[in-house]
PDB file of C-alpha atoms and ligand atoms in Angstrom:
ATOM      1  CA  MET V  20     -16.588  82.160-107.247  1.00 56.00           C
ATOM      2  CA  ILE V  21     -16.830  79.280-106.379  1.00 58.00           C
ATOM      3  CA  GLU V  22     -19.447  78.073-104.195  1.00 58.00           C
ATOM      4  CA  ILE V  23     -18.386  75.241-101.077  1.00 61.00           C
ATOM      5  CA  SER V  24     -21.496  73.942 -99.758  1.00 69.00           C
ATOM      6  CA  THR V  25     -21.765  72.151 -96.144  1.00 75.00           C
ATOM      7  CA  PRO V  26     -23.358  68.944 -95.979  1.00 85.00           C
ATOM      8  CA  MET V  27     -26.768  68.763 -94.272  1.00 89.00           C
ATOM      9  CA  LYS V  28     -27.289  65.796 -92.404  1.00 94.00           C
ATOM     10  CA  VAL V  29     -30.736  64.402 -92.093  1.00 93.00           C
ATOM     11  CA  HIS V  30     -31.457  61.412 -90.406  1.00 93.00           C
ATOM     12  CA  ASP V  31     -28.380  58.973 -90.589  1.00 93.00           C
ATOM     13  CA  LYS V  32     -27.778  60.168 -94.395  1.00 94.00           C
ATOM     14  CA  GLU V  33     -25.597  62.959 -95.842  1.00 96.00           C
ATOM     15  CA  PHE V  34     -26.522  65.532 -98.627  1.00 97.00           C
ATOM     16  CA  GLU V  35     -25.451  68.118-100.711  1.00 97.00           C
ATOM     17  CA  VAL V  36     -26.582  70.874-102.355  1.00 97.00           C
ATOM     18  CA  PHE V  37     -27.637  69.881-105.699  1.00 97.00           C
ATOM     19  CA  ILE V  38     -30.006  72.183-107.443  1.00 98.00           C
ATOM     20  CA  ASN V  39     -30.135  75.874-106.007  1.00 97.00           C
ATOM     21  CA  TYR V  40     -33.400  77.676-105.372  1.00 98.00           C
ATOM     22  CA  GLN V  41     -32.606  80.727-108.169  1.00 98.00           C
ATOM     23  CA  ASP V  42     -31.713  77.933-110.233  1.00 98.00           C
ATOM     24  CA  ILE V  43     -35.358  76.246-109.591  1.00 98.00           C
ATOM     25  CA  LEU V  44     -37.012  79.664-109.949  1.00 98.00           C
ATOM     26  CA  ASP V  45     -35.296  80.150-113.381  1.00 98.00           C
ATOM     27  CA  ASN V  46     -36.630  76.787-114.726  1.00 98.00           C
ATOM     28  CA  ILE V  47     -40.348  77.435-113.323  1.00 98.00           C
ATOM     29  CA  LYS V  48     -40.661  80.406-114.655  1.00 98.00           C
ATOM     30  CA  SER V  49     -39.544  79.091-118.763  1.00 98.00           C
ATOM     31  CA  MET V  50     -42.085  76.186-118.046  1.00 98.00           C
ATOM     32  CA  ALA V  51     -44.797  78.732-116.963  1.00 98.00           C
ATOM     33  CA  TYR V  52     -43.702  80.575-119.956  1.00 98.00           C
ATOM     34  CA  GLN V  53     -44.574  77.304-121.754  1.00 98.00           C
ATOM     35  CA  ILE V  54     -47.483  76.756-119.907  1.00 98.00           C
ATOM     36  CA  ASN V  55     -49.109  80.239-120.576  1.00 98.00           C
ATOM     37  CA  GLU V  56     -48.546  79.855-124.255  1.00 98.00           C
ATOM     38  CA  ASP V  57     -50.130  76.507-124.667  1.00 98.00           C
ATOM     39  CA  TYR V  58     -53.259  77.574-122.364  1.00 98.00           C
ATOM     40  CA  GLN V  59     -54.064  80.833-124.176  1.00 98.00           C
ATOM     41  CA  GLY V  60     -57.572  80.655-124.477  1.00 98.00           C
ATOM     42  CA  ARG V  61     -58.045  78.370-122.220  1.00 98.00           C
ATOM     43  CA  SER V  62     -58.614  77.940-118.655  1.00 98.00           C
ATOM     44  CA  PRO V  63     -56.389  74.813-116.644  1.00 98.00           C
ATOM     45  CA  LEU V  64     -57.676  73.269-113.719  1.00 98.00           C
ATOM     46  CA  PHE V  65     -54.038  72.736-111.950  1.00 98.00           C
ATOM     47  CA  ILE V  66     -54.091  69.609-109.693  1.00 97.00           C
ATOM     48  CA  GLY V  67     -51.416  69.242-107.638  1.00 97.00           C
ATOM     49  CA  VAL V  68     -49.788  65.712-105.615  1.00 96.00           C
ATOM     50  CA  LEU V  69     -49.504  66.459-102.400  1.00 95.00           C
ATOM     51  CA  ASN V  70     -47.258  66.624 -99.841  1.00 95.00           C
ATOM     52  CA  GLY V  71     -44.415  66.851-101.847  1.00 96.00           C
ATOM     53  CA  VAL V  72     -45.633  69.354-104.207  1.00 98.00           C
ATOM     54  CA  PHE V  73     -46.457  72.337-102.070  1.00 98.00           C
ATOM     55  CA  MET V  74     -43.346  74.357-102.946  1.00 98.00           C
ATOM     56  CA  PHE V  75     -43.541  73.662-107.065  1.00 98.00           C
ATOM     57  CA  ALA V  76     -46.882  74.388-106.965  1.00 98.00           C
ATOM     58  CA  ALA V  77     -46.731  77.693-105.071  1.00 98.00           C
ATOM     59  CA  ASP V  78     -43.842  79.058-106.932  1.00 98.00           C
ATOM     60  CA  LEU V  79     -45.583  77.760-110.493  1.00 98.00           C
ATOM     61  CA  MET V  80     -48.701  78.851-109.565  1.00 98.00           C
ATOM     62  CA  LYS V  81     -47.132  82.627-108.740  1.00 98.00           C
ATOM     63  CA  GLU V  82     -45.602  82.778-112.625  1.00 98.00           C
ATOM     64  CA  ILE V  83     -49.211  81.578-114.185  1.00 98.00           C
ATOM     65  CA  THR V  84     -51.270  84.266-116.388  1.00 98.00           C
ATOM     66  CA  VAL V  85     -53.986  82.688-117.971  1.00 98.00           C
ATOM     67  CA  PRO V  86     -56.724  82.393-115.853  1.00 98.00           C
ATOM     68  CA  SER V  87     -56.752  79.100-114.001  1.00 98.00           C
ATOM     69  CA  GLU V  88     -58.388  76.831-111.146  1.00 97.00           C
ATOM     70  CA  ILE V  89     -56.028  74.906-108.362  1.00 97.00           C
ATOM     71  CA  SER V  90     -57.142  71.357-106.358  1.00 96.00           C
ATOM     72  CA  PHE V  91     -54.853  69.125-104.227  1.00 96.00           C
ATOM     73  CA  ILE V  92     -55.164  65.647-103.885  1.00 96.00           C
ATOM     74  CA  LYS V  93     -52.930  62.854-102.476  1.00 94.00           C
ATOM     75  CA  LEU V  94     -52.485  59.687-102.815  1.00 88.00           C
ATOM     76  CA  ALA V  95     -52.946  56.904-100.266  1.00 76.00           C
ATOM     77  CA  SER V  96     -50.950  53.853-100.727  1.00 71.00           C
ATOM     78  CA  TYR V  97     -51.728  50.364 -99.472  1.00 62.00           C
ATOM     79  CA  GLN V  98     -51.133  46.445 -99.421  1.00 55.00           C
ATOM     80  CA  ASP V  99     -54.494  45.072-101.588  1.00 52.00           C
ATOM     81  CA  LEU V 100     -54.681  42.058 -99.811  1.00 51.00           C
ATOM     82  CA  ALA V 101     -55.719  40.801-103.488  1.00 52.00           C
ATOM     83  CA  SER V 102     -52.890  41.444-105.287  1.00 47.00           C
ATOM     84  CA  THR V 103     -48.929  41.594-104.094  1.00 50.00           C
ATOM     85  CA  GLY V 104     -48.719  45.065-105.676  1.00 57.00           C
ATOM     86  CA  GLN V 105     -49.042  49.026-103.834  1.00 68.00           C
ATOM     87  CA  VAL V 106     -52.367  50.026-104.537  1.00 64.00           C
ATOM     88  CA  LYS V 107     -52.196  53.880-104.508  1.00 77.00           C
ATOM     89  CA  GLU V 108     -56.049  55.493-104.079  1.00 83.00           C
ATOM     90  CA  LEU V 109     -56.589  59.185-104.908  1.00 86.00           C
ATOM     91  CA  ILE V 110     -57.901  61.138-102.192  1.00 88.00           C
ATOM     92  CA  GLY V 111     -59.582  64.534-102.247  1.00 89.00           C
ATOM     93  CA  LEU V 112     -60.459  65.204-105.374  1.00 90.00           C
ATOM     94  CA  LYS V 113     -63.803  67.423-105.073  1.00 88.00           C
ATOM     95  CA  GLU V 114     -64.139  69.014-108.559  1.00 90.00           C
ATOM     96  CA  ASP V 115     -65.796  68.200-111.605  1.00 93.00           C
ATOM     97  CA  LEU V 116     -63.235  67.133-114.079  1.00 96.00           C
ATOM     98  CA  SER V 117     -65.579  66.558-117.257  1.00 96.00           C
ATOM     99  CA  GLY V 118     -64.562  69.169-119.786  1.00 95.00           C
ATOM    100  CA  LYS V 119     -61.592  70.509-118.188  1.00 98.00           C
ATOM    101  CA  ASP V 120     -57.862  71.433-119.280  1.00 98.00           C
ATOM    102  CA  VAL V 121     -55.985  69.327-116.342  1.00 98.00           C
ATOM    103  CA  ILE V 122     -52.387  69.901-115.963  1.00 98.00           C
ATOM    104  CA  ILE V 123     -50.859  67.570-113.428  1.00 98.00           C
ATOM    105  CA  MET V 124     -48.165  69.102-110.865  1.00 98.00           C
ATOM    106  CA  GLU V 125     -46.011  66.454-109.428  1.00 97.00           C
ATOM    107  CA  ASP V 126     -42.851  67.190-107.662  1.00 97.00           C
ATOM    108  CA  ILE V 127     -40.217  64.549-109.149  1.00 97.00           C
ATOM    109  CA  VAL V 128     -41.321  61.218-110.706  1.00 96.00           C
ATOM    110  CA  ASP V 129     -39.107  58.612-110.691  1.00 94.00           C
ATOM    111  CA  THR V 130     -40.170  55.003-112.429  1.00 92.00           C
ATOM    112  CA  GLY V 131     -43.160  56.291-113.239  1.00 93.00           C
ATOM    113  CA  GLU V 132     -45.499  54.328-111.776  1.00 90.00           C
ATOM    114  CA  THR V 133     -47.244  56.479-109.614  1.00 90.00           C
ATOM    115  CA  MET V 134     -48.139  59.242-112.470  1.00 94.00           C
ATOM    116  CA  HIS V 135     -49.338  56.525-114.258  1.00 92.00           C
ATOM    117  CA  HIS V 136     -52.061  55.503-111.703  1.00 89.00           C
ATOM    118  CA  LEU V 137     -53.114  58.651-111.238  1.00 93.00           C
ATOM    119  CA  TRP V 138     -53.221  59.764-115.241  1.00 93.00           C
ATOM    120  CA  GLN V 139     -55.267  56.776-115.543  1.00 92.00           C
ATOM    121  CA  GLN V 140     -57.971  57.845-112.672  1.00 92.00           C
ATOM    122  CA  LEU V 141     -58.124  61.339-113.833  1.00 95.00           C
ATOM    123  CA  LYS V 142     -58.247  60.200-117.750  1.00 94.00           C
ATOM    124  CA  ALA V 143     -61.603  58.417-116.556  1.00 94.00           C
ATOM    125  CA  LEU V 144     -63.446  61.256-114.840  1.00 95.00           C
ATOM    126  CA  GLU V 145     -63.481  62.319-118.834  1.00 96.00           C
ATOM    127  CA  PRO V 146     -61.539  65.987-118.776  1.00 98.00           C
ATOM    128  CA  ARG V 147     -61.242  67.210-121.995  1.00 98.00           C
ATOM    129  CA  SER V 148     -57.005  66.727-121.757  1.00 98.00           C
ATOM    130  CA  VAL V 149     -55.298  66.276-118.916  1.00 97.00           C
ATOM    131  CA  GLU V 150     -50.826  67.170-119.327  1.00 98.00           C
ATOM    132  CA  ILE V 151     -48.156  66.485-116.825  1.00 98.00           C
ATOM    133  CA  ALA V 152     -45.646  68.785-115.286  1.00 98.00           C
ATOM    134  CA  THR V 153     -43.287  67.768-113.165  1.00 98.00           C
ATOM    135  CA  LEU V 154     -40.746  69.258-111.649  1.00 98.00           C
ATOM    136  CA  LEU V 155     -38.190  66.582-111.344  1.00 98.00           C
ATOM    137  CA  LEU V 156     -37.910  63.678-113.914  1.00 98.00           C
ATOM    138  CA  LYS V 157     -35.621  60.482-113.525  1.00 97.00           C
ATOM    139  CA  VAL V 158     -34.900  59.962-116.801  1.00 96.00           C
ATOM    140  CA  ASP V 159     -32.999  56.839-116.585  1.00 95.00           C
ATOM    141  CA  VAL V 160     -35.573  55.077-114.806  1.00 93.00           C
ATOM    142  CA  PHE V 161     -38.625  56.172-115.762  1.00 93.00           C
ATOM    143  CA  LYS V 162     -40.264  53.590-117.787  1.00 88.00           C
ATOM    144  CA  LYS V 163     -43.855  53.975-118.085  1.00 86.00           C
ATOM    145  CA  ASP V 164     -45.786  55.072-121.432  1.00 90.00           C
ATOM    146  CA  ILE V 165     -47.330  58.323-120.635  1.00 94.00           C
ATOM    147  CA  PRO V 166     -46.384  61.653-122.174  1.00 94.00           C
ATOM    148  CA  LEU V 167     -44.425  64.424-119.427  1.00 97.00           C
ATOM    149  CA  LYS V 168     -45.217  67.412-121.160  1.00 98.00           C
ATOM    150  CA  TYR V 169     -43.485  69.893-118.782  1.00 98.00           C
ATOM    151  CA  VAL V 170     -40.256  68.709-117.039  1.00 98.00           C
ATOM    152  CA  GLY V 171     -38.215  71.081-115.228  1.00 98.00           C
ATOM    153  CA  PHE V 172     -34.883  69.097-114.580  1.00 98.00           C
ATOM    154  CA  LYS V 173     -33.496  65.189-115.743  1.00 98.00           C
ATOM    155  CA  ILE V 174     -31.778  64.025-112.856  1.00 98.00           C
ATOM    156  CA  PRO V 175     -30.053  61.407-112.348  1.00 97.00           C
ATOM    157  CA  GLU V 176     -31.170  58.279-110.416  1.00 94.00           C
ATOM    158  CA  LYS V 177     -30.048  59.433-106.579  1.00 95.00           C
ATOM    159  CA  PHE V 178     -31.880  60.314-103.703  1.00 96.00           C
ATOM    160  CA  VAL V 179     -33.190  63.776-103.674  1.00 97.00           C
ATOM    161  CA  ILE V 180     -34.387  66.027-100.950  1.00 97.00           C
ATOM    162  CA  GLY V 181     -35.455  69.699-100.136  1.00 98.00           C
ATOM    163  CA  TYR V 182     -38.009  72.199-101.843  1.00 98.00           C
ATOM    164  CA  GLY V 183     -40.663  70.234-100.982  1.00 97.00           C
ATOM    165  CA  LEU V 184     -39.538  66.711-100.527  1.00 97.00           C
ATOM    166  CA  ASP V 185     -38.691  64.566 -97.336  1.00 95.00           C
ATOM    167  CA  TYR V 186     -36.639  62.062 -95.990  1.00 95.00           C
ATOM    168  CA  ASN V 187     -38.693  60.139 -93.383  1.00 93.00           C
ATOM    169  CA  GLY V 188     -40.498  63.019 -92.945  1.00 93.00           C
ATOM    170  CA  HIS V 189     -37.469  65.361 -92.937  1.00 96.00           C
ATOM    171  CA  GLY V 190     -35.304  68.175 -95.406  1.00 96.00           C
ATOM    172  CA  ARG V 191     -39.190  69.424 -97.302  1.00 97.00           C
ATOM    173  CA  ASN V 192     -38.209  72.799 -95.688  1.00 97.00           C
ATOM    174  CA  LEU V 193     -35.013  73.350 -97.475  1.00 97.00           C
ATOM    175  CA  LYS V 194     -34.886  75.762-100.254  1.00 97.00           C
ATOM    176  CA  ASP V 195     -32.893  74.035-102.234  1.00 97.00           C
ATOM    177  CA  ILE V 196     -32.945  70.675-103.679  1.00 98.00           C
ATOM    178  CA  TYR V 197     -29.810  67.838-101.947  1.00 98.00           C
ATOM    179  CA  GLN V 198     -29.003  65.088-103.244  1.00 97.00           C
ATOM    180  CA  ILE V 199     -27.922  62.080-101.222  1.00 96.00           C
ATOM    181  CA  LYS V 200     -23.476  62.126-100.684  1.00 94.00           C
ATOM    182  CA  GLU V 201     -22.628  58.458-101.048  1.00 81.00           C
TER     183      GLU V 201
HETATM  184  P1  LIG D   5     -42.535  56.650-109.073  1.00 81.42           P
HETATM  185  O1  LIG D   5     -44.059  55.986-108.535  1.00 81.42           O
HETATM  186  O2  LIG D   5     -42.417  57.353-109.822  1.00 81.42           O
HETATM  187  O3  LIG D   5     -41.126  55.274-109.232  1.00 81.42           O
HETATM  188  O4  LIG D   5     -42.381  57.147-107.420  1.00 81.42           O
HETATM  189  C1  LIG D   5     -42.771  58.431-107.765  1.00 81.42           C
HETATM  190  C2  LIG D   5     -42.554  59.023-105.651  1.00 81.42           C
HETATM  191  O5  LIG D   5     -41.642  58.607-105.355  1.00 81.42           O
HETATM  192  C3  LIG D   5     -42.905  60.534-105.869  1.00 81.42           C
HETATM  193  O6  LIG D   5     -44.490  61.240-105.805  1.00 81.42           O
HETATM  194  C4  LIG D   5     -41.640  60.164-104.817  1.00 81.42           C
HETATM  195  O7  LIG D   5     -42.738  60.295-103.462  1.00 81.42           O
HETATM  196  C5  LIG D   5     -40.942  58.878-104.427  1.00 81.42           C
HETATM  197  N1  LIG D   5     -39.679  59.599-104.716  1.00 81.42           N
HETATM  198  C6  LIG D   5     -39.095  58.760-105.360  1.00 81.42           C
HETATM  199  N2  LIG D   5     -37.795  60.170-105.527  1.00 81.42           N
HETATM  200  C7  LIG D   5     -37.739  60.403-104.772  1.00 81.42           C
HETATM  201  C8  LIG D   5     -36.741  60.780-104.483  1.00 81.42           C
HETATM  202  O8  LIG D   5     -35.329  61.284-105.534  1.00 81.42           O
HETATM  203  N3  LIG D   5     -36.474  62.013-103.360  1.00 81.42           N
HETATM  204  C9  LIG D   5     -37.763  61.879-102.284  1.00 81.42           C
HETATM  205  N4  LIG D   5     -37.774  62.788-101.827  1.00 81.42           N
HETATM  206  N5  LIG D   5     -38.948  60.901-102.944  1.00 81.42           N
HETATM  207  C10 LIG D   5     -38.370  60.153-104.321  1.00 81.42           C
END
């Protein structure tokens, strides 16, 4: 059966279905299976990066069978007056990470800049291990030297929304992942 999807208008842009919810769930199940295998006998602490991760985190955690903890953080961006670059400050982390097996959950990794920052900040808190689980990876633009152990979908360099991801605040509630129509 050929599925014809109607384009979705969000603000001034049109989007079309790119990955449907069932495919997302199947992919997440495979990822969870791998994590459950890898963490046998351990009890990882999952840390989700808000806001975009909320749907991925919820669906992934339902499939995790090893004993685990879950926490969320936010990255607040601000312009450092002393430098030209954007600084991303980690807020909301209450847990003591020392000796813990941390798994960072992220909705999308693009250049890897954000994850690189986060990775360094979490490493400095001396957990036993830190791994990254991202649902989406823009594989052609990713250029950081950080290990992405669990990757759901490798996608092209096109803006996506839905399943937690927004375009100027809208689209996070969409069940499927949509790609910008050009
Ligand atoms: P990076 O630092 O890896 O270049 O960018 C990561 C962040 O940019 C993500 O956490 C997300 O907030 C945002 N981002 C990158 N690509 C997209 C995209 O296609 N759609 C949306 N909604 N956000 C994106």
